[in-house]
Amino acid sequence: MNILLVGGGGREHALAWKISQSKLCDKLYAAPGNPGIAQYATCEDVKDNDNAAVVELAKRRKIDLVVVGPEEPLAMGLADEVRKAGILCFGPSAAGARIEADKAYAKHLMQTVAVPTAEARIFTDLESAKKYVLSRDHGVAVKAAGLAKGKGVVVCPEPYQAIKPLEEMMDKKVFGHAGDTVIIEEMLTGQEATVLAFVDGVNIFPMPPLQDHKPIGDGDTGPNTGGMGAYSPVPIIDRPTMDRIEREILVPIVDAMKRDFGRYEGVLYTGLMFTPAGPKVIEFNCRFGDPECQPLMMRFKGDLVEAMVAVCKHQLDKVNVEWDSRPAVCVVMSSGGYPGDYKKGHEITGIDQAEALGDDIKVFHAGTAMMNGKLVNTGGRVLGVTALGETIAAAQKRAYQAVEKIRWTGCYCRKDIAAKAIKSS
Ligand code: AMP
Ligand code: GLY
């Protein structure tokens, strides 16, 4: 098959690596890809959010399967357009992507089938929203309903702290139209975890659970980022808990979507919080997580393209995927200053030395580019240094050994990725 991968981050590098190992993959293209992806794919100068150009490229390159990494093109209907062109697409329709792109819709869908989630009210009027938060005596989470690049959520332990973010979202429009509607939720407490599942609209294939690390600083301090590291599996999610998540959350939500618009085809990302009252949904996303995809692909032992085609052909029940029993840990190395301003263009060294430590180590590129023949940082999150180990502690040690080999001016990483899991096991 000719395959086109849409995206150019760490998630897409991990996907490209696995796709290129498939016996079904003849030729892999990426739009736009990155220097890491370029090891396995022909990178095309097409933006991942330019749906018309992606469809044109898919036709020109006689693509059989399009795999979409990020949410934005899905929300804008890329999967619908690709399918209309007679090409298989791994990723949900625009109607399916609403589960991520419209948090008010997701909340409504969860409420209709009693999926456990934070209690919430939805507002389109600033004054009513302000009045509501000031009437609360517990913490709240304020969320812009639309896509805000992972930055549209503000958690406010004291209700009055919600006034400023509400004004910014609804009045100053810091997230544009994404903040026209806001959701105000009760603040939940507990550990967070991610469960990803292949979904073909009817069949659900949950993957091993993961934990992300959103805040920039050690000990979960400082502002939120896209994710500073992830590991899998998660000791707090045992088999019965996983079964409960499938039964109480995944099955009802996939059924609800089928009734609402038809089949959801792709990966469903469920962000969960383990509250004293059990697991509750924080958010659904319509794609693989980043960086969650990186440790997940390290553990994936099946044929990824076979699984993706089975999703597209509604035959997920015929697929068997094996997972490496060894845990995986991914440490994200970022540009100094991220998630605020940072300097680009510094030369990155040491990736080869890091990977030379062994087959249990992979360095995934996220925000890198080639400049005058040198590899440089161009994004906030730059690399995902990922390792397998016999235990989570061993994988963590290996990942940090690899991190030690890699340098550029101002590079930063958290020093405590997976520490929570090691403490609890
Ligand atoms: P999201 O962008 O929806 O993943 O939210 C970002 C982060 O905000 C989550 O990972 C949680 O840490 C936090 N968060 C979201 N909703 C809530 C909530 N209802 N209670 C407490 N924290 C929340
Ligand atoms: N790592 C969080 C996300 O991909 O949404």
Short mmCIF file of C-alpha atoms and ligand atoms in Angstrom, two decimals:
data_model
loop_
_atom_site.label_atom_id
_atom_site.label_comp_id
_atom_site.label_asym_id
_atom_site.label_seq_id
_atom_site.Cartn_x
_atom_site.Cartn_y
_atom_site.Cartn_z
CA MET A 1 0.00 0.00 0.00
CA ASN A 2 0.99 3.62 -0.48
CA ILE A 3 0.41 5.41 2.79
CA LEU A 4 0.26 9.12 3.57
CA LEU A 5 0.81 10.22 7.16
CA VAL A 6 -0.53 13.66 8.02
CA GLY A 7 1.40 15.58 10.69
CA GLY A 8 4.94 16.38 11.73
CA GLY A 9 5.35 15.93 15.49
CA GLY A 10 6.65 13.30 17.89
CA ARG A 11 3.41 11.34 17.67
CA GLU A 12 3.76 11.13 13.89
CA HIS A 13 7.43 10.08 14.14
CA ALA A 14 6.39 7.15 16.36
CA LEU A 15 3.57 6.26 13.93
CA ALA A 16 5.88 6.52 10.90
CA TRP A 17 8.39 4.21 12.57
CA LYS A 18 5.75 1.52 13.15
CA ILE A 19 3.97 2.01 9.82
CA SER A 20 7.27 1.59 7.95
CA GLN A 21 7.75 -1.81 9.65
CA SER A 22 4.42 -3.14 8.33
CA LYS A 23 4.45 -5.81 5.65
CA LEU A 24 1.55 -3.92 4.06
CA CYS A 25 3.53 -0.69 3.61
CA ASP A 26 5.15 -0.25 0.19
CA LYS A 27 5.77 3.48 0.21
CA LEU A 28 5.27 6.00 2.99
CA TYR A 29 4.77 9.74 2.50
CA ALA A 30 4.37 12.41 5.16
CA ALA A 31 2.75 15.83 5.05
CA PRO A 32 4.81 17.64 6.20
CA GLY A 33 6.82 15.16 8.32
CA ASN A 34 10.05 16.12 10.12
CA PRO A 35 13.73 15.09 10.00
CA GLY A 36 12.99 12.01 12.15
CA ILE A 37 10.11 10.91 9.94
CA ALA A 38 12.29 11.50 6.87
CA GLN A 39 14.25 8.35 7.83
CA TYR A 40 11.23 6.26 6.77
CA ALA A 41 9.10 8.49 4.56
CA THR A 42 9.19 10.93 1.69
CA CYS A 43 8.35 14.24 3.30
CA GLU A 44 6.18 16.52 1.19
CA ASP A 45 6.00 20.27 1.61
CA VAL A 46 2.27 20.28 2.45
CA LYS A 47 0.87 21.70 5.69
CA ASP A 48 -1.03 19.26 7.90
CA ASN A 49 -3.99 21.64 8.18
CA ASP A 50 -4.33 22.33 4.45
CA ASN A 51 -6.97 19.71 3.72
CA ALA A 52 -7.35 20.52 0.02
CA ALA A 53 -3.59 20.18 -0.54
CA VAL A 54 -3.47 16.91 1.43
CA VAL A 55 -6.28 15.40 -0.65
CA GLU A 56 -4.61 16.58 -3.86
CA LEU A 57 -1.32 15.01 -2.71
CA ALA A 58 -3.08 11.74 -1.82
CA LYS A 59 -4.56 11.53 -5.31
CA ARG A 60 -1.30 12.50 -7.03
CA ARG A 61 0.75 9.90 -5.11
CA LYS A 62 -1.90 7.19 -5.61
CA ILE A 63 -2.30 6.76 -1.86
CA ASP A 64 -4.29 3.79 -0.55
CA LEU A 65 -4.46 4.83 3.11
CA VAL A 66 -4.27 8.24 4.78
CA VAL A 67 -3.37 8.27 8.49
CA VAL A 68 -4.19 11.52 10.26
CA GLY A 69 -2.17 12.48 13.37
CA PRO A 70 -3.50 15.83 14.63
CA GLU A 71 -7.03 16.93 15.51
CA GLU A 72 -7.28 20.11 13.47
CA PRO A 73 -7.57 18.56 10.00
CA LEU A 74 -10.00 15.96 11.34
CA ALA A 75 -12.22 18.65 12.86
CA MET A 76 -12.16 20.40 9.47
CA GLY A 77 -13.35 17.25 7.72
CA LEU A 78 -10.19 15.75 6.22
CA ALA A 79 -11.36 12.15 6.73
CA ASP A 80 -14.66 12.93 4.98
CA GLU A 81 -12.84 14.43 1.99
CA VAL A 82 -10.33 11.57 1.76
CA ARG A 83 -13.11 8.97 1.83
CA LYS A 84 -15.03 10.92 -0.79
CA ALA A 85 -11.96 10.54 -3.02
CA GLY A 86 -12.25 6.74 -2.61
CA ILE A 87 -9.20 6.46 -0.32
CA LEU A 88 -9.14 4.72 3.07
CA CYS A 89 -8.68 7.09 5.98
CA PHE A 90 -7.62 6.28 9.53
CA GLY A 91 -9.30 9.01 11.58
CA PRO A 92 -12.87 10.02 12.35
CA SER A 93 -15.18 12.19 10.26
CA ALA A 94 -15.74 15.84 11.22
CA ALA A 95 -18.85 14.63 13.07
CA GLY A 96 -16.67 12.20 15.05
CA ALA A 97 -13.93 14.77 15.69
CA ARG A 98 -16.53 16.95 17.44
CA ILE A 99 -15.98 14.75 20.49
CA GLU A 100 -12.73 16.75 20.85
CA ALA A 101 -13.42 19.94 18.90
CA ASP A 102 -16.64 20.79 20.73
CA LYS A 103 -16.42 20.11 24.45
CA ALA A 104 -20.06 21.17 24.95
CA TYR A 105 -21.12 18.45 22.50
CA ALA A 106 -18.87 15.88 24.23
CA LYS A 107 -20.36 16.79 27.60
CA HIS A 108 -23.87 16.52 26.23
CA LEU A 109 -23.15 13.10 24.71
CA MET A 110 -21.66 11.85 27.98
CA GLN A 111 -24.68 13.09 29.90
CA THR A 112 -27.14 11.35 27.56
CA VAL A 113 -25.59 7.93 28.24
CA ALA A 114 -24.54 8.56 31.86
CA VAL A 115 -20.80 8.28 31.25
CA PRO A 116 -19.12 9.31 34.53
CA THR A 117 -17.70 12.83 34.13
CA ALA A 118 -17.46 16.09 36.06
CA GLU A 119 -20.75 17.89 36.55
CA ALA A 120 -20.90 20.85 34.23
CA ARG A 121 -22.86 23.83 33.00
CA ILE A 122 -22.50 25.36 29.56
CA PHE A 123 -22.50 29.14 28.97
CA THR A 124 -22.48 31.48 25.99
CA ASP A 125 -23.04 34.64 28.05
CA LEU A 126 -20.21 36.07 30.19
CA GLU A 127 -22.38 37.66 32.89
CA SER A 128 -24.35 34.44 33.50
CA ALA A 129 -21.09 32.46 33.62
CA LYS A 130 -19.60 34.86 36.19
CA LYS A 131 -22.75 34.79 38.31
CA TYR A 132 -22.71 31.01 38.26
CA VAL A 133 -19.07 30.60 39.41
CA LEU A 134 -19.56 33.11 42.21
CA SER A 135 -22.47 31.03 43.46
CA ARG A 136 -20.24 27.94 43.79
CA ASP A 137 -18.44 26.99 46.96
CA HIS A 138 -16.07 24.41 45.41
CA GLY A 139 -13.30 24.72 42.85
CA VAL A 140 -14.15 24.79 39.15
CA ALA A 141 -12.48 24.06 35.82
CA VAL A 142 -13.19 26.59 33.05
CA LYS A 143 -12.93 25.22 29.52
CA ALA A 144 -13.18 26.88 26.14
CA ALA A 145 -15.52 24.66 24.13
CA GLY A 146 -13.51 24.76 20.91
CA LEU A 147 -9.97 23.71 19.96
CA ALA A 148 -7.37 25.76 21.83
CA LYS A 149 -4.19 23.75 21.28
CA GLY A 150 -4.46 22.15 24.72
CA LYS A 151 -4.41 25.53 26.47
CA GLY A 152 -8.14 26.18 26.83
CA VAL A 153 -8.56 24.76 30.35
CA VAL A 154 -8.01 26.69 33.58
CA VAL A 155 -8.41 24.89 36.89
CA CYS A 156 -9.50 27.23 39.70
CA PRO A 157 -9.38 25.82 43.25
CA GLU A 158 -11.24 28.98 44.38
CA PRO A 159 -14.32 29.88 42.31
CA TYR A 160 -13.44 33.64 42.11
CA GLN A 161 -10.24 32.65 40.23
CA ALA A 162 -12.50 31.71 37.31
CA ILE A 163 -13.53 35.33 36.63
CA LYS A 164 -10.32 36.31 34.83
CA PRO A 165 -10.16 33.26 32.50
CA LEU A 166 -13.86 33.64 31.73
CA GLU A 167 -13.29 37.28 30.71
CA GLU A 168 -10.27 36.30 28.65
CA MET A 169 -12.10 33.51 26.84
CA MET A 170 -15.54 35.06 26.37
CA ASP A 171 -14.79 38.78 26.15
CA LYS A 172 -11.16 39.20 25.04
CA LYS A 173 -11.43 36.10 22.82
CA VAL A 174 -7.88 34.89 23.55
CA PHE A 175 -8.81 31.59 21.87
CA GLY A 176 -10.91 33.20 19.12
CA HIS A 177 -14.27 31.55 18.52
CA ALA A 178 -13.14 28.51 20.56
CA GLY A 179 -14.16 30.57 23.62
CA ASP A 180 -17.61 31.65 22.40
CA THR A 181 -19.01 28.82 24.50
CA VAL A 182 -17.44 27.79 27.80
CA ILE A 183 -17.97 24.82 30.05
CA ILE A 184 -17.72 25.29 33.79
CA GLU A 185 -17.09 21.99 35.55
CA GLU A 186 -16.74 20.95 39.15
CA MET A 187 -13.06 20.56 39.98
CA LEU A 188 -12.14 16.91 40.35
CA THR A 189 -9.14 15.57 42.24
CA GLY A 190 -7.15 12.40 41.77
CA GLN A 191 -4.51 10.86 39.53
CA GLU A 192 -4.93 11.21 35.79
CA ALA A 193 -4.44 8.56 33.13
CA THR A 194 -5.07 8.12 29.44
CA VAL A 195 -6.72 5.18 27.72
CA LEU A 196 -6.50 4.98 23.94
CA ALA A 197 -8.62 2.58 21.94
CA PHE A 198 -8.90 1.61 18.30
CA VAL A 199 -12.55 1.99 17.35
CA ASP A 200 -14.23 0.93 14.09
CA GLY A 201 -17.62 2.33 15.03
CA VAL A 202 -18.78 -0.87 16.67
CA ASN A 203 -15.76 -2.82 17.92
CA ILE A 204 -13.45 -1.33 20.52
CA PHE A 205 -9.84 -2.39 21.06
CA PRO A 206 -8.42 -0.70 24.17
CA MET A 207 -4.66 -0.25 24.34
CA PRO A 208 -2.53 -0.36 27.50
CA PRO A 209 -3.10 2.70 29.72
CA LEU A 210 -0.67 5.60 29.94
CA GLN A 211 0.04 8.59 32.09
CA ASP A 212 0.98 11.99 30.68
CA HIS A 213 2.74 14.83 32.55
CA LYS A 214 1.17 18.12 31.52
CA PRO A 215 2.77 20.77 33.79
CA ILE A 216 6.23 22.05 32.82
CA GLY A 217 7.86 21.64 36.22
CA ASP A 218 8.89 18.70 38.40
CA GLY A 219 6.23 17.67 40.89
CA ASP A 220 3.51 18.86 38.49
CA THR A 221 4.24 22.54 39.03
CA GLY A 222 4.02 25.51 36.65
CA PRO A 223 1.92 26.08 33.56
CA ASN A 224 0.47 23.28 31.45
CA THR A 225 2.20 22.15 28.27
CA GLY A 226 1.27 19.74 25.48
CA GLY A 227 2.83 16.99 27.64
CA MET A 228 6.36 16.65 29.05
CA GLY A 229 6.54 12.87 29.17
CA ALA A 230 4.49 9.71 29.42
CA TYR A 231 4.77 6.11 30.47
CA SER A 232 2.89 2.86 30.10
CA PRO A 233 1.43 0.81 31.76
CA VAL A 234 -0.10 2.64 34.72
CA PRO A 235 -0.02 0.68 38.01
CA ILE A 236 -3.24 2.30 39.32
CA ILE A 237 -5.17 0.79 36.39
CA ASP A 238 -5.47 -2.93 37.01
CA ARG A 239 -7.45 -5.39 34.86
CA PRO A 240 -10.81 -4.93 36.67
CA THR A 241 -10.44 -1.13 36.42
CA MET A 242 -9.69 -1.40 32.72
CA ASP A 243 -12.80 -3.59 32.26
CA ARG A 244 -14.85 -1.02 34.15
CA ILE A 245 -13.56 1.80 31.92
CA GLU A 246 -14.50 -0.21 28.86
CA ARG A 247 -17.95 -1.08 30.16
CA GLU A 248 -18.94 2.25 31.75
CA ILE A 249 -17.22 4.67 29.39
CA LEU A 250 -16.01 3.31 26.04
CA VAL A 251 -18.97 1.10 25.09
CA PRO A 252 -21.69 3.67 25.90
CA ILE A 253 -19.88 6.58 24.23
CA VAL A 254 -19.12 4.65 21.02
CA ASP A 255 -22.77 3.53 20.89
CA ALA A 256 -23.95 7.09 21.51
CA MET A 257 -21.82 8.36 18.62
CA LYS A 258 -23.11 5.64 16.33
CA ARG A 259 -26.67 6.65 17.06
CA ASP A 260 -25.83 10.33 16.68
CA PHE A 261 -23.94 10.39 13.39
CA GLY A 262 -22.74 6.92 12.43
CA ARG A 263 -19.46 5.12 12.87
CA TYR A 264 -16.51 6.66 14.71
CA GLU A 265 -13.43 5.28 12.94
CA GLY A 266 -9.94 5.81 14.32
CA VAL A 267 -8.43 6.21 17.76
CA LEU A 268 -10.49 7.45 20.67
CA TYR A 269 -8.45 9.12 23.41
CA THR A 270 -10.02 9.13 26.86
CA GLY A 271 -8.46 11.38 29.51
CA LEU A 272 -9.53 10.12 32.92
CA MET A 273 -9.30 11.21 36.51
CA PHE A 274 -9.36 8.57 39.24
CA THR A 275 -11.56 10.29 41.81
CA PRO A 276 -12.60 8.80 45.15
CA ALA A 277 -15.92 8.02 43.36
CA GLY A 278 -14.18 6.08 40.55
CA PRO A 279 -12.84 6.97 37.10
CA LYS A 280 -14.39 10.04 35.47
CA VAL A 281 -13.82 11.43 31.98
CA ILE A 282 -11.89 14.72 31.78
CA GLU A 283 -11.88 14.84 28.00
CA PHE A 284 -12.14 12.83 24.82
CA ASN A 285 -9.76 13.43 21.91
CA CYS A 286 -10.19 12.16 18.38
CA ARG A 287 -6.57 10.99 17.83
CA PHE A 288 -3.49 9.45 19.43
CA GLY A 289 -2.05 11.49 22.31
CA ASP A 290 1.27 13.25 22.03
CA PRO A 291 3.54 12.20 23.80
CA GLU A 292 1.44 9.15 24.79
CA CYS A 293 1.83 7.67 21.31
CA GLN A 294 5.61 7.41 21.68
CA PRO A 295 5.78 4.95 24.63
CA LEU A 296 2.71 3.17 23.23
CA MET A 297 4.39 2.50 19.88
CA MET A 298 7.52 1.25 21.70
CA ARG A 299 5.33 -1.46 23.24
CA PHE A 300 3.25 -2.19 20.10
CA LYS A 301 4.28 -5.55 18.62
CA GLY A 302 1.66 -6.11 15.94
CA ASP A 303 1.26 -4.77 12.42
CA LEU A 304 0.02 -1.20 12.83
CA VAL A 305 -1.16 -0.85 9.25
CA GLU A 306 -3.15 -4.08 9.55
CA ALA A 307 -4.91 -2.65 12.63
CA MET A 308 -5.57 0.67 10.89
CA VAL A 309 -6.98 -0.98 7.77
CA ALA A 310 -9.18 -3.18 9.99
CA VAL A 311 -10.56 0.00 11.56
CA CYS A 312 -11.30 1.48 8.12
CA LYS A 313 -12.93 -1.76 6.91
CA HIS A 314 -14.90 -2.30 10.13
CA GLN A 315 -13.11 -5.56 10.88
CA LEU A 316 -11.43 -4.69 14.13
CA ASP A 317 -12.79 -7.88 15.70
CA LYS A 318 -10.45 -9.86 13.42
CA VAL A 319 -7.27 -8.13 14.57
CA ASN A 320 -4.93 -9.29 17.28
CA VAL A 321 -2.35 -6.91 18.61
CA GLU A 322 0.42 -7.93 20.96
CA TRP A 323 2.15 -5.64 23.40
CA ASP A 324 5.68 -5.81 24.72
CA SER A 325 5.34 -6.78 28.38
CA ARG A 326 8.12 -4.32 29.21
CA PRO A 327 7.03 -0.85 30.37
CA ALA A 328 8.03 2.20 28.33
CA VAL A 329 8.93 5.71 29.47
CA CYS A 330 9.16 8.79 27.24
CA VAL A 331 10.94 11.94 28.46
CA VAL A 332 10.21 15.04 26.39
CA MET A 333 13.13 17.41 25.87
CA SER A 334 11.90 20.95 25.22
CA SER A 335 13.33 24.31 24.25
CA GLY A 336 14.26 26.49 27.25
CA GLY A 337 11.38 28.88 28.02
CA TYR A 338 8.60 26.63 26.68
CA PRO A 339 5.59 26.83 27.12
CA GLY A 340 6.43 30.56 26.93
CA ASP A 341 8.76 32.12 24.35
CA TYR A 342 11.89 30.22 23.38
CA LYS A 343 14.82 30.55 21.01
CA LYS A 344 15.00 28.36 17.91
CA GLY A 345 17.86 27.31 15.67
CA HIS A 346 20.29 25.78 18.17
CA GLU A 347 22.18 22.73 16.94
CA ILE A 348 21.11 19.45 18.55
CA THR A 349 23.82 16.87 19.20
CA GLY A 350 23.97 13.38 20.66
CA ILE A 351 20.89 11.64 19.21
CA ASP A 352 23.04 8.95 17.56
CA GLN A 353 24.94 8.34 20.80
CA ALA A 354 21.66 8.08 22.71
CA GLU A 355 20.24 5.53 20.26
CA ALA A 356 23.54 3.63 20.23
CA LEU A 357 22.90 2.73 23.87
CA GLY A 358 20.65 -0.09 22.61
CA ASP A 359 17.56 -1.27 20.75
CA ASP A 360 15.49 -0.45 23.80
CA ILE A 361 15.93 3.28 23.10
CA LYS A 362 14.32 5.47 20.42
CA VAL A 363 14.54 9.22 20.05
CA PHE A 364 11.43 10.65 18.38
CA HIS A 365 11.66 14.05 16.72
CA ALA A 366 8.91 16.58 17.47
CA GLY A 367 10.12 20.16 16.93
CA THR A 368 13.27 19.74 14.83
CA ALA A 369 14.41 20.88 11.39
CA MET A 370 17.50 20.70 9.20
CA MET A 371 19.20 24.09 8.78
CA ASN A 372 22.39 24.40 6.72
CA GLY A 373 22.97 20.68 7.11
CA LYS A 374 22.54 20.76 10.89
CA LEU A 375 19.70 19.47 13.04
CA VAL A 376 18.21 22.34 15.08
CA ASN A 377 15.29 22.95 17.46
CA THR A 378 12.26 24.66 15.92
CA GLY A 379 9.45 23.83 18.32
CA GLY A 380 8.60 23.94 22.01
CA ARG A 381 8.67 20.22 22.46
CA VAL A 382 11.72 19.06 20.51
CA LEU A 383 12.42 15.35 21.18
CA GLY A 384 10.72 12.40 22.87
CA VAL A 385 13.44 10.19 24.33
CA THR A 386 11.78 6.83 24.87
CA ALA A 387 13.02 3.62 26.48
CA LEU A 388 11.80 0.15 27.38
CA GLY A 389 12.84 -1.60 30.59
CA GLU A 390 11.99 -4.66 32.66
CA THR A 391 10.26 -2.39 35.17
CA ILE A 392 9.02 1.21 35.01
CA ALA A 393 12.02 2.20 37.15
CA ALA A 394 14.41 0.47 34.72
CA ALA A 395 12.76 2.12 31.70
CA GLN A 396 12.95 5.49 33.44
CA LYS A 397 16.67 5.02 34.18
CA ARG A 398 17.35 4.05 30.56
CA ALA A 399 15.42 7.04 29.20
CA TYR A 400 17.39 9.47 31.38
CA GLN A 401 20.68 7.79 30.40
CA ALA A 402 19.76 8.56 26.80
CA VAL A 403 18.69 12.13 27.66
CA GLU A 404 22.18 12.69 29.14
CA LYS A 405 23.75 12.16 25.71
CA ILE A 406 21.64 14.84 23.99
CA ARG A 407 22.34 18.55 24.14
CA TRP A 408 21.48 21.93 22.65
CA THR A 409 21.63 25.41 24.08
CA GLY A 410 18.82 25.85 26.60
CA CYS A 411 17.41 22.32 26.39
CA TYR A 412 15.14 21.33 29.28
CA CYS A 413 13.34 18.26 30.55
CA ARG A 414 11.45 17.23 33.65
CA LYS A 415 13.51 14.99 35.93
CA ASP A 416 10.57 13.09 37.42
CA ILE A 417 8.76 11.44 34.51
CA ALA A 418 7.14 8.20 35.79
CA ALA A 419 8.16 8.94 39.40
CA LYS A 420 4.52 8.67 40.52
CA ALA A 421 4.28 5.14 39.15
CA ILE A 422 7.51 4.08 40.81
CA LYS A 423 6.37 5.49 44.15
CA SER A 424 3.02 3.67 43.95
CA SER A 425 4.38 0.26 42.85
P1 AMP B 1 -7.72 19.08 29.04
O1 AMP B 1 -7.15 20.10 28.10
O2 AMP B 1 -9.20 18.91 28.97
O3 AMP B 1 -6.93 17.80 29.03
O4 AMP B 1 -7.44 19.64 30.49
C1 AMP B 1 -6.13 19.97 30.89
C2 AMP B 1 -5.92 19.56 32.31
O5 AMP B 1 -6.79 20.30 33.15
C3 AMP B 1 -6.25 18.11 32.60
O6 AMP B 1 -5.21 17.25 32.29
C4 AMP B 1 -6.52 18.17 34.08
O7 AMP B 1 -5.30 18.16 34.81
C5 AMP B 1 -7.15 19.51 34.27
N1 AMP B 1 -8.62 19.39 34.35
C6 AMP B 1 -9.50 19.38 33.33
N2 AMP B 1 -10.76 19.24 33.79
C7 AMP B 1 -10.67 19.19 35.13
C8 AMP B 1 -11.63 19.06 36.20
N3 AMP B 1 -12.94 18.99 35.97
N4 AMP B 1 -11.15 19.03 37.47
C9 AMP B 1 -9.83 19.12 37.71
N5 AMP B 1 -8.89 19.25 36.78
C10 AMP B 1 -9.29 19.28 35.49
N1 GLY B 2 -0.85 14.59 25.67
C1 GLY B 2 -2.15 15.14 25.64
C2 GLY B 2 -2.80 15.12 24.32
O1 GLY B 2 -2.29 14.59 23.36
O2 GLY B 2 -3.90 15.64 24.22
#
